[in-house]
Amino acid sequence: MFYTCGFCRSPPVMISGGRVFVVPCVQKIQWISLNTLTLNVKSDKVYTRHGVPISVTGIAQVKIQGQNKQMLAAACQMFMGKSDREIAQIALETLEGHQRAIIAHLTVEEIYKDRKKFSEQVFKVASSDLVNMGISVVSYTLKDVHDDQDYLHSLGKARTAQVQKDARIGEAMNKRDAVIREAHALQEKISAQYMNEIEMAKAQRDYELKKASYDVEVNTKKAESEMAYQLQVAKTKQRIEEERMQVQVVERSQQITLQEQEITRKEKDRWPRRPKLFSSTKRVPWWTCYWRNCRW
């Protein structure tokens, strides 16, 4: 509690808490509460800057500042002998007036969308005014905003429609992007498949070319080997034939020789031998020799 003492003393003594001695019938005591007061600041049907009537309700916490002697003295001069209800009513009317003034300078959209800014403005203006009364504003919060013309409802509908529209647009864009990404993925997949097939075809072509080259080389070597074999076989046959011919020639020569010898022998056997007319040892008459050598 806050106590003040006066009567025959200037200035009065102010005591915040504690105890004091009072002379009955000579001195007088009065008190002011230093407790925090909660105010329901309500402004009904206040026209905004665009002429739309709205009702605003705010919650404020105020108290008489007992730590500051200047504010305490101002509060004593303003509220000495008044009850807490009377002090709360004075502070409430002051806050409501500032709240109405700020509502009149703003639009419904500004108040409804940016409540923090509105609360800060009311707190700032009300604090600068109530401080002269020794009252400090502890806090102010915008509790409710409504109207009887369904303006906020329409605004909410418009905002809801805009949000729904944005959602539909976003969904359509997401679907479009998904389709585009899917098309790009499919295109990349097909391109990769074609490139893979092309690489496989190139590899197959290189394989076929190398295989054909190897086959040509192998067939060439094989043909050369076969030709060499056939040539060797022909040479062998020719050599055998030549040797056979030589054998035949030798055999023929031998046969001719034998035939000639046989002919010679036969010729010799056909013609009679002439008798020897003379002998080296003894003489024989010619007729005798002839007669002996004749063949009958």
Tab-separated table of C-alpha atoms in Angstrom:
chain	number	residue	atom	x	y	z
A	1	MET	CA	0.000	0.000	0.000
A	2	PHE	CA	1.003	3.600	-0.551
A	3	TYR	CA	0.450	6.129	2.306
A	4	THR	CA	0.458	9.912	2.222
A	5	CYS	CA	0.449	12.197	5.268
A	6	GLY	CA	-0.443	15.852	5.385
A	7	PHE	CA	-2.149	18.682	7.363
A	8	CYS	CA	-0.041	21.458	8.688
A	9	ARG	CA	2.893	20.093	6.800
A	10	SER	CA	4.154	21.105	3.351
A	11	PRO	CA	4.707	19.085	1.337
A	12	PRO	CA	2.863	15.945	2.426
A	13	VAL	CA	4.950	12.905	3.301
A	14	MET	CA	4.697	9.991	0.840
A	15	ILE	CA	5.613	6.537	2.038
A	16	SER	CA	5.639	3.516	-0.243
A	17	GLY	CA	4.963	0.582	2.058
A	18	GLY	CA	6.328	0.449	5.608
A	19	ARG	CA	4.802	2.119	8.682
A	20	VAL	CA	4.083	5.685	9.813
A	21	PHE	CA	2.963	7.391	13.081
A	22	VAL	CA	-0.159	9.543	12.704
A	23	VAL	CA	-1.435	12.055	15.296
A	24	PRO	CA	-5.197	11.665	15.499
A	25	CYS	CA	-7.264	14.771	14.661
A	26	VAL	CA	-4.084	16.536	13.637
A	27	GLN	CA	-2.812	14.461	10.732
A	28	LYS	CA	-4.741	12.687	7.964
A	29	ILE	CA	-3.819	9.532	6.091
A	30	GLN	CA	-4.861	8.483	2.548
A	31	TRP	CA	-3.681	5.586	0.380
A	32	ILE	CA	-3.456	4.537	-3.257
A	33	SER	CA	-3.153	0.931	-4.448
A	34	LEU	CA	0.033	-0.027	-6.297
A	35	ASN	CA	-1.423	-3.293	-7.598
A	36	THR	CA	-1.559	-4.055	-11.335
A	37	LEU	CA	-4.954	-3.355	-12.880
A	38	THR	CA	-6.340	-5.375	-15.840
A	39	LEU	CA	-8.452	-3.288	-18.216
A	40	ASN	CA	-10.793	-4.565	-20.924
A	41	VAL	CA	-10.500	-1.797	-23.525
A	42	LYS	CA	-13.521	-2.090	-25.830
A	43	SER	CA	-14.315	0.211	-28.739
A	44	ASP	CA	-17.641	-0.476	-30.474
A	45	LYS	CA	-18.452	0.526	-34.060
A	46	VAL	CA	-15.502	2.748	-34.736
A	47	TYR	CA	-15.196	3.886	-38.354
A	48	THR	CA	-11.885	3.095	-39.964
A	49	ARG	CA	-10.090	5.195	-42.556
A	50	HIS	CA	-12.276	3.763	-45.351
A	51	GLY	CA	-15.489	4.227	-43.385
A	52	VAL	CA	-16.006	0.620	-42.313
A	53	PRO	CA	-17.377	0.341	-38.749
A	54	ILE	CA	-15.628	-2.278	-36.647
A	55	SER	CA	-15.473	-3.220	-32.983
A	56	VAL	CA	-12.121	-3.766	-31.313
A	57	THR	CA	-11.375	-5.257	-27.917
A	58	GLY	CA	-7.981	-5.007	-26.251
A	59	ILE	CA	-6.515	-6.148	-22.937
A	60	ALA	CA	-4.231	-3.718	-21.044
A	61	GLN	CA	-2.224	-4.128	-17.861
A	62	VAL	CA	-1.580	-0.835	-15.969
A	63	LYS	CA	-0.278	0.145	-12.570
A	64	ILE	CA	0.837	3.177	-10.586
A	65	GLN	CA	4.595	3.332	-10.648
A	66	GLY	CA	5.819	3.445	-7.062
A	67	GLN	CA	9.526	3.390	-7.844
A	68	ASN	CA	9.559	6.721	-9.676
A	69	LYS	CA	9.008	9.632	-7.229
A	70	GLN	CA	7.879	12.067	-9.968
A	71	MET	CA	5.284	9.625	-11.307
A	72	LEU	CA	4.268	8.802	-7.748
A	73	ALA	CA	3.721	12.480	-6.949
A	74	ALA	CA	1.693	12.925	-10.142
A	75	ALA	CA	-0.439	9.900	-9.250
A	76	CYS	CA	-1.030	11.319	-5.768
A	77	GLN	CA	-2.209	14.629	-7.170
A	78	MET	CA	-4.453	12.905	-9.718
A	79	PHE	CA	-5.925	10.026	-7.745
A	80	MET	CA	-5.653	10.964	-4.066
A	81	GLY	CA	-8.832	9.807	-2.324
A	82	LYS	CA	-10.034	7.751	-5.335
A	83	SER	CA	-10.733	4.029	-5.238
A	84	ASP	CA	-9.145	1.398	-7.499
A	85	ARG	CA	-12.315	1.257	-9.614
A	86	GLU	CA	-12.214	5.004	-10.223
A	87	ILE	CA	-8.516	4.904	-11.138
A	88	ALA	CA	-9.143	1.926	-13.481
A	89	GLN	CA	-12.047	3.792	-15.121
A	90	ILE	CA	-9.891	6.864	-15.791
A	91	ALA	CA	-7.114	4.735	-17.295
A	92	LEU	CA	-9.664	2.730	-19.322
A	93	GLU	CA	-11.253	5.830	-20.819
A	94	THR	CA	-7.825	7.165	-21.742
A	95	LEU	CA	-6.816	3.895	-23.417
A	96	GLU	CA	-10.130	3.618	-25.237
A	97	GLY	CA	-9.785	7.139	-26.604
A	98	HIS	CA	-6.325	6.401	-27.974
A	99	GLN	CA	-7.542	3.081	-29.331
A	100	ARG	CA	-10.398	4.786	-31.192
A	101	ALA	CA	-8.052	7.426	-32.590
A	102	ILE	CA	-5.648	4.825	-33.938
A	103	ILE	CA	-8.512	2.750	-35.440
A	104	ALA	CA	-9.771	5.833	-37.294
A	105	HIS	CA	-6.366	6.296	-38.982
A	106	LEU	CA	-6.022	2.694	-40.149
A	107	THR	CA	-7.850	0.393	-42.544
A	108	VAL	CA	-9.571	-2.820	-41.575
A	109	GLU	CA	-6.961	-4.793	-43.481
A	110	GLU	CA	-4.111	-3.097	-41.610
A	111	ILE	CA	-5.716	-3.776	-38.227
A	112	TYR	CA	-6.779	-7.319	-39.050
A	113	LYS	CA	-3.615	-8.463	-40.815
A	114	ASP	CA	-1.009	-6.717	-38.636
A	115	ARG	CA	-2.304	-6.924	-35.065
A	116	LYS	CA	1.157	-6.586	-33.584
A	117	LYS	CA	1.679	-3.232	-35.247
A	118	PHE	CA	-1.701	-1.967	-34.023
A	119	SER	CA	-0.940	-3.110	-30.456
A	120	GLU	CA	2.440	-1.382	-30.513
A	121	GLN	CA	0.880	1.896	-31.665
A	122	VAL	CA	-1.790	1.837	-28.932
A	123	PHE	CA	0.812	0.943	-26.312
A	124	LYS	CA	3.132	3.749	-27.397
A	125	VAL	CA	0.485	6.488	-27.551
A	126	ALA	CA	-1.277	5.453	-24.333
A	127	SER	CA	1.989	5.137	-22.419
A	128	SER	CA	3.074	8.684	-23.320
A	129	ASP	CA	-0.288	10.026	-22.094
A	130	LEU	CA	-0.763	7.962	-18.937
A	131	VAL	CA	2.783	8.558	-17.736
A	132	ASN	CA	1.780	12.123	-16.957
A	133	MET	CA	-0.817	10.676	-14.578
A	134	GLY	CA	1.777	8.496	-12.858
A	135	ILE	CA	0.399	5.341	-14.511
A	136	SER	CA	2.614	3.053	-16.579
A	137	VAL	CA	1.218	0.664	-19.203
A	138	VAL	CA	2.715	-2.747	-18.536
A	139	SER	CA	1.290	-4.402	-21.657
A	140	TYR	CA	-1.405	-4.107	-24.303
A	141	THR	CA	-2.726	-6.892	-26.552
A	142	LEU	CA	-5.386	-6.787	-29.250
A	143	LYS	CA	-7.916	-9.424	-28.255
A	144	ASP	CA	-10.651	-9.308	-30.858
A	145	VAL	CA	-11.707	-7.529	-34.070
A	146	HIS	CA	-15.210	-7.928	-35.508
A	147	ASP	CA	-17.862	-6.015	-37.428
A	148	ASP	CA	-21.624	-6.129	-38.047
A	149	GLN	CA	-21.384	-5.659	-41.853
A	150	ASP	CA	-19.654	-8.987	-42.565
A	151	TYR	CA	-16.730	-7.026	-43.949
A	152	LEU	CA	-14.191	-9.210	-42.222
A	153	HIS	CA	-16.127	-12.287	-43.272
A	154	SER	CA	-16.087	-11.082	-46.862
A	155	LEU	CA	-12.431	-10.216	-46.496
A	156	GLY	CA	-11.859	-13.661	-45.144
A	157	LYS	CA	-13.825	-15.134	-48.038
A	158	ALA	CA	-11.796	-13.123	-50.496
A	159	ARG	CA	-8.610	-14.170	-48.773
A	160	THR	CA	-9.836	-17.732	-48.620
A	161	ALA	CA	-10.742	-17.602	-52.295
A	162	GLN	CA	-7.342	-16.100	-53.066
A	163	VAL	CA	-5.645	-18.762	-50.985
A	164	GLN	CA	-7.695	-21.459	-52.704
A	165	LYS	CA	-6.904	-19.909	-56.061
A	166	ASP	CA	-3.229	-19.769	-55.195
A	167	ALA	CA	-3.476	-23.350	-53.970
A	168	ARG	CA	-5.123	-24.451	-57.231
A	169	ILE	CA	-2.565	-22.529	-59.237
A	170	GLY	CA	0.239	-23.968	-57.135
A	171	GLU	CA	-1.217	-27.452	-57.506
A	172	ALA	CA	-1.570	-26.974	-61.260
A	173	MET	CA	1.974	-25.644	-61.472
A	174	ASN	CA	3.212	-28.563	-59.392
A	175	LYS	CA	1.367	-30.986	-61.672
A	176	ARG	CA	2.749	-29.186	-64.700
A	177	ASP	CA	6.248	-29.292	-63.268
A	178	ALA	CA	5.745	-32.949	-62.402
A	179	VAL	CA	4.590	-33.689	-65.963
A	180	ILE	CA	7.518	-31.704	-67.360
A	181	ARG	CA	9.948	-33.495	-65.059
A	182	GLU	CA	8.384	-36.817	-65.987
A	183	ALA	CA	8.645	-35.949	-69.687
A	184	HIS	CA	12.254	-34.891	-69.230
A	185	ALA	CA	12.967	-38.083	-67.313
A	186	LEU	CA	11.283	-40.148	-70.025
A	187	GLN	CA	13.194	-38.262	-72.711
A	188	GLU	CA	16.451	-38.797	-70.870
A	189	LYS	CA	15.559	-42.460	-70.416
A	190	ILE	CA	14.805	-42.867	-74.132
A	191	SER	CA	17.948	-40.939	-75.050
A	192	ALA	CA	19.982	-43.102	-72.717
A	193	GLN	CA	18.363	-46.206	-74.194
A	194	TYR	CA	19.115	-45.028	-77.730
A	195	MET	CA	22.664	-44.156	-76.779
A	196	ASN	CA	23.024	-47.567	-75.183
A	197	GLU	CA	21.686	-49.238	-78.318
A	198	ILE	CA	24.004	-47.133	-80.466
A	199	GLU	CA	26.967	-48.084	-78.311
A	200	MET	CA	25.912	-51.713	-78.471
A	201	ALA	CA	25.592	-51.449	-82.271
A	202	LYS	CA	29.016	-49.837	-82.472
A	203	ALA	CA	30.477	-52.563	-80.295
A	204	GLN	CA	28.759	-55.218	-82.427
A	205	ARG	CA	30.043	-53.543	-85.590
A	206	ASP	CA	33.583	-53.375	-84.230
A	207	TYR	CA	33.293	-56.993	-83.177
A	208	GLU	CA	32.051	-58.059	-86.607
A	209	LEU	CA	34.772	-56.059	-88.352
A	210	LYS	CA	37.493	-57.468	-86.157
A	211	LYS	CA	36.045	-60.961	-86.479
A	212	ALA	CA	35.881	-60.592	-90.283
A	213	SER	CA	39.461	-59.337	-90.300
A	214	TYR	CA	40.524	-62.243	-88.129
A	215	ASP	CA	38.516	-64.642	-90.293
A	216	VAL	CA	40.178	-63.287	-93.454
A	217	GLU	CA	43.565	-63.649	-91.866
A	218	VAL	CA	42.770	-67.156	-90.628
A	219	ASN	CA	41.265	-68.171	-93.972
A	220	THR	CA	44.252	-66.711	-95.789
A	221	LYS	CA	46.639	-68.625	-93.615
A	222	LYS	CA	44.479	-71.708	-94.001
A	223	ALA	CA	44.349	-71.298	-97.773
A	224	GLU	CA	48.078	-70.723	-97.931
A	225	SER	CA	48.581	-73.809	-95.809
A	226	GLU	CA	46.248	-75.863	-98.012
A	227	MET	CA	47.915	-74.542	-101.165
A	228	ALA	CA	51.331	-75.336	-99.731
A	229	TYR	CA	50.076	-78.790	-98.802
A	230	GLN	CA	48.598	-79.353	-102.250
A	231	LEU	CA	51.793	-78.048	-103.870
A	232	GLN	CA	53.850	-80.341	-101.714
A	233	VAL	CA	51.523	-83.229	-102.578
A	234	ALA	CA	51.814	-82.356	-106.279
A	235	LYS	CA	55.565	-82.139	-106.012
A	236	THR	CA	55.651	-85.445	-104.218
A	237	LYS	CA	53.371	-87.024	-106.838
A	238	GLN	CA	55.485	-85.519	-109.599
A	239	ARG	CA	58.653	-86.822	-107.997
A	240	ILE	CA	57.087	-90.247	-107.557
A	241	GLU	CA	55.849	-90.148	-111.148
A	242	GLU	CA	59.287	-89.145	-112.365
A	243	GLU	CA	60.850	-91.931	-110.375
A	244	ARG	CA	58.219	-94.351	-111.700
A	245	MET	CA	58.908	-93.149	-115.225
A	246	GLN	CA	62.606	-93.597	-114.647
A	247	VAL	CA	61.905	-97.079	-113.373
A	248	GLN	CA	59.775	-97.770	-116.421
A	249	VAL	CA	62.480	-96.365	-118.653
A	250	VAL	CA	65.038	-98.552	-116.978
A	251	GLU	CA	62.696	-101.523	-117.218
A	252	ARG	CA	61.952	-100.716	-120.858
A	253	SER	CA	65.618	-100.299	-121.547
A	254	GLN	CA	66.277	-103.601	-119.894
A	255	GLN	CA	63.436	-105.192	-121.849
A	256	ILE	CA	64.813	-103.743	-125.064
A	257	THR	CA	68.224	-104.971	-124.160
A	258	LEU	CA	66.804	-108.391	-123.427
A	259	GLN	CA	64.812	-108.358	-126.614
A	260	GLU	CA	67.829	-107.314	-128.585
A	261	GLN	CA	69.820	-110.040	-126.941
A	262	GLU	CA	67.045	-112.522	-127.643
A	263	ILE	CA	66.871	-111.416	-131.241
A	264	THR	CA	70.586	-111.650	-131.524
A	265	ARG	CA	70.505	-115.060	-130.028
A	266	LYS	CA	67.751	-116.151	-132.330
A	267	GLU	CA	69.560	-114.777	-135.296
A	268	LYS	CA	72.578	-116.643	-134.273
A	269	ASP	CA	70.594	-119.798	-133.876
A	270	ARG	CA	68.922	-119.396	-137.281
A	271	TRP	CA	72.046	-119.144	-139.399
A	272	PRO	CA	74.422	-122.114	-139.568
A	273	ARG	CA	77.828	-121.691	-138.342
A	274	ARG	CA	80.566	-121.708	-140.871
A	275	PRO	CA	83.015	-124.448	-140.496
A	276	LYS	CA	86.486	-123.653	-139.709
A	277	LEU	CA	88.471	-124.109	-142.819
A	278	PHE	CA	91.707	-124.144	-141.162
A	279	SER	CA	92.919	-125.342	-137.910
A	280	SER	CA	95.882	-124.078	-136.143
A	281	THR	CA	97.080	-127.490	-135.201
A	282	LYS	CA	95.891	-129.777	-137.849
A	283	ARG	CA	94.586	-129.500	-141.277
A	284	VAL	CA	91.206	-130.981	-142.116
A	285	PRO	CA	89.725	-131.258	-145.507
A	286	TRP	CA	87.237	-128.682	-146.323
A	287	TRP	CA	84.445	-130.982	-147.127
A	288	THR	CA	84.741	-132.680	-143.878
A	289	CYS	CA	84.474	-129.506	-141.944
A	290	TYR	CA	81.610	-128.336	-143.918
A	291	TRP	CA	79.742	-131.501	-143.562
A	292	ARG	CA	80.103	-131.437	-139.806
A	293	ASN	CA	78.905	-127.939	-139.464
A	294	CYS	CA	75.784	-128.347	-141.528
A	295	ARG	CA	72.406	-128.566	-139.884
A	296	TRP	CA	70.119	-131.079	-141.275
